[in-house]
Structures are given as structure tokens and as C-alpha cells.
């Protein structure tokens, strides 16, 4: 299912949404957040997780906060935290830094991230949080499996990066140059829509909600889509020339080291506790899963509240910038 559903769905979303944001000249973090939320909403009409998470269905449990047929805690974690960060913004920063000459997404990050990108402690910790969050979301795993997964994924990505650089033979394209344009954008959109229609009718039809569930998801689409359009219309352009700034590479490296350390430490601790007391190990895994779920949801709500407030200030900032140009 990964090769047929997950990889194409992720790839198509990233291509389409990145093209919309980057070609507008406004890849700033509030706008990227809204695009990431629209990405995450595939968990409604393709996987149906927004209405009834797979892991709860398998265990026969119900969502903790289930209103209008939407599992709100799980939805907030996935749409406001997991997908925007893990599946959209971080991969874009990594890909642009490793494969292109531009740094447009990195330049659109909050100033406190860009200015402190060379200070390792905070980002080592952030990488550790991401690593443990990923493990606890996936459930308990064996140390050997985790090690092989991390090393295997890193090896594949390193190999693809090397292959790409061999192909371009020293020519460093910008992210803007590599994105679809013209009819290519339409083709990506049509294929993505076909995925929604086909797999939306094929996957987990038995958990589809009534009118209230569809209306709630429609409101989310209107909210995030409306804020995205507003941001694209009113945010000041952030076009920047190609840069070989090493800050995003340091940032990525710090996240990666923190991630690896935390994953290995967690697996060793979990294996040790489980070998001594399996029941305590199960409680430990459950508490970590709950902390990941509620912590991710809370962080997502805070980040999106800040992003929304920033976008709502864009029209005023744009008007003030226009007045300053007139005065000059």
C-alpha cells in the first residue's frame, strides 16, 4: 500500500502545494502551515482517519473527543502537527538545502529558528522529540528493526542525493526552477484528484460519517484554504537570490543527531524496562503514546493560532509597506 497509496499521495500533495506557495514568492511559515494543514486533510477523504482512526477501530475503542463525527484530538495532532511538520516543512527544508542552490523555505522560517540555527542544544532536543514522537506513534518496536529502519532510510536518501548530484553535474538549480509550471501543475492536480476519488471510494467506506462529519471537514477545508489564499494575496514577497548559506545544513544535522540519539536511547530503555516488568513496559508505551497525541495536538493548536494571527495582520502590513514606498 505504501508504493501505491502513501508515496504518490505524499508526493502529489507536496508538489502541488509547494508549487502554489513557492511560485507566489511567499514561502513563509504561516502560509506553509496552512498548506500543510490542507495536505493533512487527506486523512479525511482518503484514509478516513479524521472520522475514526484506524488504531482505535482495531482496538474497538472510541475517540476521546468525538464531536460532529470527527475525532478532534487525533485530527489536531495529525493535521496541525504531524503532517505540516514531518511530511511537509521539514522535508522541504532538507530537500532544498541538499538538492538545490536556493534557501527560500529556510528563509521563510521564524527568525528565532534562523538566528539560532547554529546553536545545537535546542535542535538536538527538537530532533529527539521528533524521534520519540515517531516511535510512540508507531507503537513499540524492536531495537534492531528501528536501527535498520533509520540506517536504511538514511542510506536511500543519501544514495538518491548522490545520484541527483551526478545527474546535474555541478549545476545547482533553485527550488523554483524545479517545480511544475503551466500544464504540468494541472496534470499534478488532476492525478491528485483522481487519487482522492478512487481511493476515497475504495478505502474504509464503512466508517464514513453522515452530514455532520462531512460538514465539519468542509469547514476545515474552508478555514485553512481561506487563510492560505489570504496569506498568498497579502503577504509581502520574500524572493531571495540563490544562497549557499550553511545554516539549514547545520539545522538538519542537529535534528538528525538528536533524532538518532533519542531513538536509540528510547529503544534501549523500553527494552530494558519491558524485560524486567512487561506490564510496566506496556504502561510506559501507553503513557508515551498519550503524551505524543495530546502534546502534538497542543503544539499544533498553539502554532496555528500564531500563524492565523500573523496572516490576519498581513493586509495591514501590506498597506503600510505600500505607504512607505509612496513616501519614498
Coordinates of N, CA and C in Angstrom, one line a residue, residues 20-176:
X20 N 2.4 26.0 -5.5 CA 1.5 27.2 -5.2 C 2.2 28.2 -4.3
X21 N 2.8 27.7 -3.2 CA 3.4 28.6 -2.2 C 4.7 29.3 -2.8
X22 N 5.6 28.5 -3.3 CA 6.9 29.0 -3.7 C 6.8 29.9 -5.0
X23 N 6.0 29.5 -5.9 CA 5.8 30.3 -7.1 C 5.1 31.7 -6.8
X24 N 4.4 31.7 -5.7 CA 3.8 33.0 -5.3 C 4.9 34.0 -4.7
X25 N 6.1 33.4 -4.4 CA 7.1 34.2 -3.8 C 6.9 34.5 -2.3
X26 N 6.1 33.6 -1.7 CA 5.7 33.8 -0.3 C 5.8 32.5 0.5
X27 N 7.0 31.8 0.5 CA 7.1 30.6 1.3 C 7.4 30.9 2.8
X28 N 6.6 31.7 3.4 CA 6.8 32.0 4.8 C 6.1 31.0 5.7
X29 N 6.5 30.9 7.0 CA 6.0 29.8 7.8 C 4.5 29.8 8.0
X30 N 3.8 31.0 8.2 CA 2.3 30.9 8.4 C 1.6 30.3 7.2
X31 N 2.1 30.7 6.0 CA 1.5 30.1 4.7 C 1.8 28.7 4.6
X32 N 3.0 28.3 4.9 CA 3.4 26.9 4.8 C 2.6 26.0 5.8
X33 N 2.3 26.6 6.9 CA 1.4 25.9 7.9 C 0.0 25.6 7.3
X34 N -0.6 26.6 6.7 CA -1.9 26.4 6.1 C -1.9 25.4 5.0
X35 N -0.8 25.4 4.1 CA -0.7 24.4 3.1 C -0.5 23.1 3.7
X36 N 0.3 23.0 4.8 CA 0.5 21.7 5.4 C -0.8 21.1 6.0
X37 N -1.7 22.0 6.5 CA -2.9 21.5 7.1 C -3.8 21.0 5.9
X38 N -3.8 21.6 4.8 CA -4.6 21.1 3.7 C -4.1 19.8 3.2
X39 N -2.7 19.6 3.3 CA -2.1 18.3 3.0 C -2.6 17.3 4.0
X40 N -2.6 17.6 5.2 CA -3.1 16.6 6.3 C -4.5 16.2 6.2
X41 N -5.3 17.0 5.5 CA -6.7 16.7 5.4 C -7.0 15.5 4.5
X42 N -6.0 15.0 3.8 CA -6.2 13.8 3.1 C -6.6 12.7 4.0
X43 N -6.3 12.9 5.3 CA -6.7 11.9 6.3 C -8.2 11.8 6.5
X44 N -8.9 12.7 5.8 CA -10.4 12.6 5.8 C -10.9 11.7 4.7
X45 N -10.8 12.3 3.5 CA -11.4 11.6 2.3 C -10.7 10.4 1.7
X46 N -9.4 10.2 2.1 CA -8.7 9.0 1.6 C -8.6 8.0 2.7
X47 N -8.1 8.3 3.9 CA -7.9 7.3 4.9 C -9.1 7.2 5.9
X48 N -9.9 8.3 6.0 CA -11.0 8.4 6.9 C -10.6 8.4 8.4
X49 N -9.3 8.7 8.6 CA -8.8 8.7 10.0 C -9.4 9.9 10.8
X50 N -9.7 11.0 10.1 CA -10.3 12.1 10.8 C -11.6 11.7 11.5
X51 N -12.3 10.8 10.8 CA -13.6 10.4 11.4 C -13.5 9.3 12.4
X52 N -12.6 8.3 12.1 CA -12.4 7.2 13.0 C -11.0 6.6 12.8
X53 N -10.0 6.9 13.7 CA -8.7 6.5 13.5 C -8.6 4.9 13.4
X54 N -7.7 4.5 12.5 CA -7.5 3.0 12.3 C -7.2 2.3 13.5
X55 N -6.2 2.9 14.3 CA -5.8 2.2 15.5 C -6.9 2.1 16.6
X56 N -7.8 3.0 16.6 CA -9.0 2.9 17.5 C -10.0 1.8 17.0
X57 N -10.1 1.8 15.7 CA -11.1 0.8 15.1 C -10.5 -0.6 15.4
X58 N -9.2 -0.8 15.3 CA -8.6 -2.1 15.5 C -8.7 -2.6 16.9
X59 N -8.7 -1.6 17.9 CA -8.8 -2.0 19.3 C -10.2 -1.9 19.8
X60 N -11.2 -1.5 19.0 CA -12.6 -1.4 19.4 C -12.9 -0.2 20.3
X61 N -12.0 0.8 20.4 CA -12.1 1.9 21.2 C -12.7 3.1 20.4
X62 N -13.2 4.1 21.2 CA -13.7 5.3 20.6 C -12.8 6.5 20.9
X63 N -12.9 7.5 20.0 CA -12.0 8.7 20.2 C -12.4 9.4 21.5
X64 N -11.4 10.1 22.1 CA -11.7 10.8 23.4 C -12.6 12.0 23.2
X65 N -12.5 12.7 22.1 CA -13.3 13.9 21.8 C -13.9 13.7 20.4
X66 N -15.1 13.2 20.4 CA -15.8 12.8 19.1 C -17.0 13.6 18.9
X67 N -16.9 14.8 18.3 CA -18.0 15.7 18.0 C -18.2 15.9 16.5
X68 N -19.4 15.9 16.1 CA -19.8 16.0 14.7 C -19.1 14.9 13.9
X69 N -18.9 13.8 14.5 CA -18.3 12.6 13.8 C -16.8 12.8 13.5
X70 N -16.2 13.8 14.2 CA -14.8 14.0 14.0 C -14.0 13.7 15.3
X71 N -12.9 12.9 15.1 CA -12.0 12.7 16.3 C -11.1 13.8 16.4
X72 N -11.4 14.8 17.3 CA -10.7 16.1 17.2 C -9.3 16.0 17.8
X73 N -9.0 15.3 18.8 CA -7.7 15.2 19.3 C -6.7 14.6 18.3
X74 N -7.1 13.5 17.7 CA -6.3 12.8 16.7 C -6.2 13.7 15.5
X75 N -7.3 14.4 15.1 CA -7.2 15.3 13.9 C -6.3 16.5 14.2
X76 N -6.3 17.0 15.4 CA -5.4 18.2 15.7 C -4.0 17.7 15.6
X77 N -3.7 16.5 16.2 CA -2.3 16.0 16.2 C -1.8 15.8 14.7
X78 N -2.6 15.2 13.9 CA -2.2 14.8 12.5 C -2.2 16.1 11.6
X79 N -3.2 16.9 11.7 CA -3.3 18.0 10.7 C -2.6 19.3 11.1
X80 N -2.5 19.5 12.4 CA -1.8 20.7 12.9 C -0.4 20.5 13.3
X81 N 0.1 19.2 13.4 CA 1.4 18.9 14.0 C 2.2 18.0 13.1
X82 N 1.6 16.8 12.9 CA 2.4 15.7 12.3 C 2.6 16.0 10.8
X83 N 1.6 16.1 10.0 CA 1.7 16.3 8.6 C 2.4 17.6 8.2
X84 N 2.0 18.8 8.7 CA 2.7 20.0 8.3 C 4.2 20.0 8.6
X85 N 4.6 19.4 9.8 CA 6.0 19.4 10.1 C 6.7 18.3 9.5
X86 N 6.3 17.0 9.7 CA 7.0 15.9 9.3 C 6.9 15.6 7.8
X87 N 5.8 15.8 7.2 CA 5.6 15.4 5.8 C 5.7 16.6 4.9
X88 N 5.8 17.8 5.4 CA 5.8 19.0 4.5 C 7.0 19.9 4.7
X89 N 7.0 20.6 5.9 CA 8.0 21.7 6.1 C 9.4 21.1 6.2
X90 N 9.6 20.1 7.1 CA 11.0 19.6 7.3 C 11.5 18.9 6.0
X91 N 10.7 18.1 5.3 CA 11.2 17.5 4.1 C 11.6 18.6 3.0
X92 N 10.8 19.7 3.0 CA 11.2 20.8 2.1 C 12.5 21.5 2.4
X93 N 12.7 21.7 3.7 CA 14.0 22.3 4.2 C 15.1 21.4 3.8
X94 N 15.0 20.1 4.1 CA 16.0 19.2 3.8 C 16.3 19.1 2.3
X95 N 15.2 18.9 1.5 CA 15.4 18.8 0.0 C 16.0 20.0 -0.6
X96 N 15.5 21.2 -0.2 CA 16.0 22.4 -0.8 C 17.5 22.6 -0.4
X97 N 17.8 22.3 0.8 CA 19.2 22.5 1.3 C 20.2 21.5 0.6
X98 N 19.8 20.3 0.4 CA 20.6 19.3 -0.1 C 20.7 19.2 -1.6
X99 N 19.6 19.6 -2.3 CA 19.5 19.4 -3.7 C 19.5 20.6 -4.6
X100 N 19.4 21.8 -4.0 CA 19.3 23.0 -4.8 C 20.2 24.1 -4.3
X101 N 20.3 25.2 -5.0 CA 21.1 26.3 -4.6 C 20.3 27.3 -3.8
X102 N 19.0 27.2 -3.7 CA 18.2 28.2 -3.0 C 17.9 27.8 -1.6
X103 N 17.4 28.8 -0.8 CA 17.1 28.5 0.6 C 15.8 29.2 0.9
X104 N 14.8 29.2 0.0 CA 13.6 30.0 0.2 C 12.8 29.6 1.3
X105 N 12.6 28.3 1.5 CA 11.8 27.8 2.6 C 12.5 28.1 4.0
X106 N 13.8 27.9 4.0 CA 14.6 28.2 5.3 C 14.4 29.7 5.6
X107 N 14.5 30.6 4.6 CA 14.4 32.0 4.9 C 13.0 32.4 5.3
X108 N 12.0 31.5 5.1 CA 10.7 31.8 5.5 C 10.3 31.3 6.9
X109 N 11.3 30.6 7.5 CA 11.1 30.2 8.9 C 11.1 31.3 9.9
X110 N 10.5 31.1 11.1 CA 10.6 32.2 12.1 C 12.0 32.6 12.4
X111 N 12.2 33.9 12.7 CA 13.6 34.4 12.9 C 14.3 33.7 14.0
X112 N 13.6 33.2 15.1 CA 14.3 32.6 16.2 C 14.8 31.2 15.8
X113 N 14.3 30.6 14.7 CA 14.9 29.4 14.2 C 16.1 29.7 13.4
X114 N 16.0 30.7 12.5 CA 17.1 31.0 11.6 C 18.2 31.6 12.3
X115 N 18.0 32.4 13.3 CA 19.0 33.1 14.1 C 19.8 32.2 15.0
X116 N 19.1 31.1 15.5 CA 19.7 30.2 16.4 C 20.0 28.8 15.8
X117 N 20.0 28.8 14.4 CA 20.2 27.5 13.7 C 21.6 26.9 14.0
X118 N 22.6 27.7 14.4 CA 23.9 27.2 14.7 C 24.1 26.8 16.2
X119 N 23.1 27.0 17.0 CA 23.2 26.6 18.4 C 22.6 25.2 18.6
X120 N 23.4 24.2 18.9 CA 22.9 22.8 18.8 C 21.9 22.3 19.8
X121 N 21.9 22.9 21.0 CA 21.2 22.2 22.1 C 19.7 22.1 21.8
X122 N 19.1 23.3 21.4 CA 17.7 23.3 21.2 C 17.3 22.4 20.1
X123 N 18.1 22.3 19.0 CA 17.7 21.5 17.9 C 18.0 20.0 18.0
X124 N 19.0 19.7 18.9 CA 19.3 18.3 19.3 C 18.1 17.8 20.1
X125 N 17.6 18.7 21.0 CA 16.4 18.3 21.7 C 15.2 18.2 20.8
X126 N 15.0 19.1 19.9 CA 13.9 19.0 19.0 C 13.9 17.7 18.1
X127 N 15.1 17.4 17.7 CA 15.3 16.1 16.9 C 14.9 14.9 17.8
X128 N 15.3 15.0 19.1 CA 14.9 13.9 20.0 C 13.5 13.8 20.2
X129 N 12.8 14.9 20.3 CA 11.3 14.9 20.5 C 10.7 14.3 19.3
X130 N 11.1 14.7 18.1 CA 10.6 14.1 16.8 C 10.8 12.6 16.8
X131 N 12.0 12.2 17.1 CA 12.3 10.7 17.1 C 11.4 9.9 18.0
X132 N 11.3 10.4 19.3 CA 10.5 9.6 20.2 C 9.0 9.7 19.8
X133 N 8.6 10.9 19.3 CA 7.2 11.0 18.9 C 6.9 10.0 17.8
X134 N 7.8 9.9 16.8 CA 7.6 8.9 15.7 C 7.5 7.5 16.2
X135 N 8.4 7.2 17.2 CA 8.3 5.8 17.7 C 7.1 5.5 18.5
X136 N 6.7 6.4 19.3 CA 5.5 6.2 20.1 C 4.2 6.2 19.3
X137 N 4.2 7.0 18.2 CA 3.1 6.9 17.3 C 2.9 5.6 16.6
X138 N 4.1 5.0 16.3 CA 4.1 3.8 15.5 C 3.9 2.6 16.4
X139 N 4.1 2.8 17.8 CA 4.0 1.6 18.7 C 5.3 1.0 19.0
X140 N 5.4 0.1 20.0 CA 6.7 -0.5 20.3 C 7.3 -1.2 19.2
X141 N 8.6 -1.1 19.0 CA 9.4 -1.8 18.0 C 10.6 -2.3 18.6
X142 N 11.2 -3.3 18.0 CA 12.5 -3.9 18.4 C 13.6 -3.0 18.0
X143 N 14.7 -2.9 18.8 CA 15.8 -2.1 18.6 C 16.4 -2.4 17.2
X144 N 16.6 -3.7 16.8 CA 17.1 -4.0 15.5 C 16.3 -3.4 14.4
X145 N 15.0 -3.5 14.5 CA 14.1 -3.0 13.5 C 14.3 -1.5 13.4
X146 N 14.3 -0.8 14.5 CA 14.5 0.6 14.5 C 15.8 1.0 13.9
X147 N 16.9 0.4 14.2 CA 18.2 0.7 13.7 C 18.2 0.5 12.2
X148 N 17.7 -0.6 11.7 CA 17.7 -0.9 10.3 C 16.8 0.1 9.6
X149 N 15.7 0.5 10.2 CA 14.8 1.5 9.5 C 15.5 2.8 9.4
X150 N 16.2 3.3 10.5 CA 16.8 4.6 10.4 C 18.0 4.6 9.4
X151 N 18.8 3.5 9.6 CA 20.0 3.4 8.7 C 19.6 3.2 7.2
X152 N 18.6 2.4 7.0 CA 18.1 2.1 5.7 C 17.5 3.4 5.0
X153 N 16.7 4.1 5.7 CA 16.1 5.3 5.2 C 17.2 6.3 4.9
X154 N 18.1 6.5 5.8 CA 19.2 7.5 5.6 C 20.1 7.1 4.4
X155 N 20.3 5.8 4.3 CA 21.1 5.3 3.1 C 20.4 5.5 1.8
X156 N 19.1 5.3 1.7 CA 18.4 5.5 0.5 C 18.4 7.0 0.1
X157 N 18.2 7.9 1.1 CA 18.2 9.3 0.8 C 19.5 9.8 0.4
X158 N 20.6 9.3 1.1 CA 21.9 9.7 0.7 C 22.3 9.2 -0.7
X159 N 21.9 8.0 -1.1 CA 22.1 7.5 -2.4 C 21.4 8.3 -3.5
X160 N 20.1 8.7 -3.2 CA 19.4 9.5 -4.1 C 20.0 10.9 -4.3
X161 N 20.5 11.4 -3.2 CA 21.1 12.7 -3.3 C 22.4 12.7 -4.1
X162 N 23.2 11.6 -3.9 CA 24.4 11.4 -4.7 C 24.0 11.3 -6.2
X163 N 23.0 10.5 -6.5 CA 22.6 10.2 -7.8 C 22.1 11.5 -8.5
X164 N 21.4 12.3 -7.8 CA 20.9 13.6 -8.3 C 22.0 14.5 -8.6
X165 N 23.0 14.6 -7.7 CA 24.2 15.5 -8.0 C 25.0 15.0 -9.2
X166 N 25.0 13.7 -9.4 CA 25.7 13.2 -10.6 C 25.0 13.6 -11.8
X167 N 23.7 13.6 -11.8 CA 22.9 13.9 -13.0 C 23.1 15.4 -13.3
X168 N 23.0 16.3 -12.3 CA 23.0 17.7 -12.6 C 24.5 18.2 -12.9
X169 N 25.4 17.4 -12.5 CA 26.8 17.7 -12.8 C 27.3 19.1 -12.4
X170 N 27.0 19.4 -11.2 CA 27.5 20.6 -10.6 C 26.6 21.8 -10.8
X171 N 25.6 21.7 -11.7 CA 24.6 22.8 -11.8 C 23.6 22.8 -10.7
X172 N 23.5 23.9 -10.0 CA 22.7 24.0 -8.8 C 21.4 24.7 -9.2
X173 N 20.3 24.0 -9.4 CA 19.1 24.6 -9.7 C 18.5 25.2 -8.4
X174 N 17.6 26.2 -8.6 CA 16.8 26.6 -7.4 C 15.5 25.8 -7.3
X175 N 14.9 25.8 -6.1 CA 13.7 25.1 -5.9 C 12.6 25.6 -6.9
X176 N 12.5 26.9 -7.1 CA 11.6 27.5 -8.1 C 11.7 26.9 -9.5

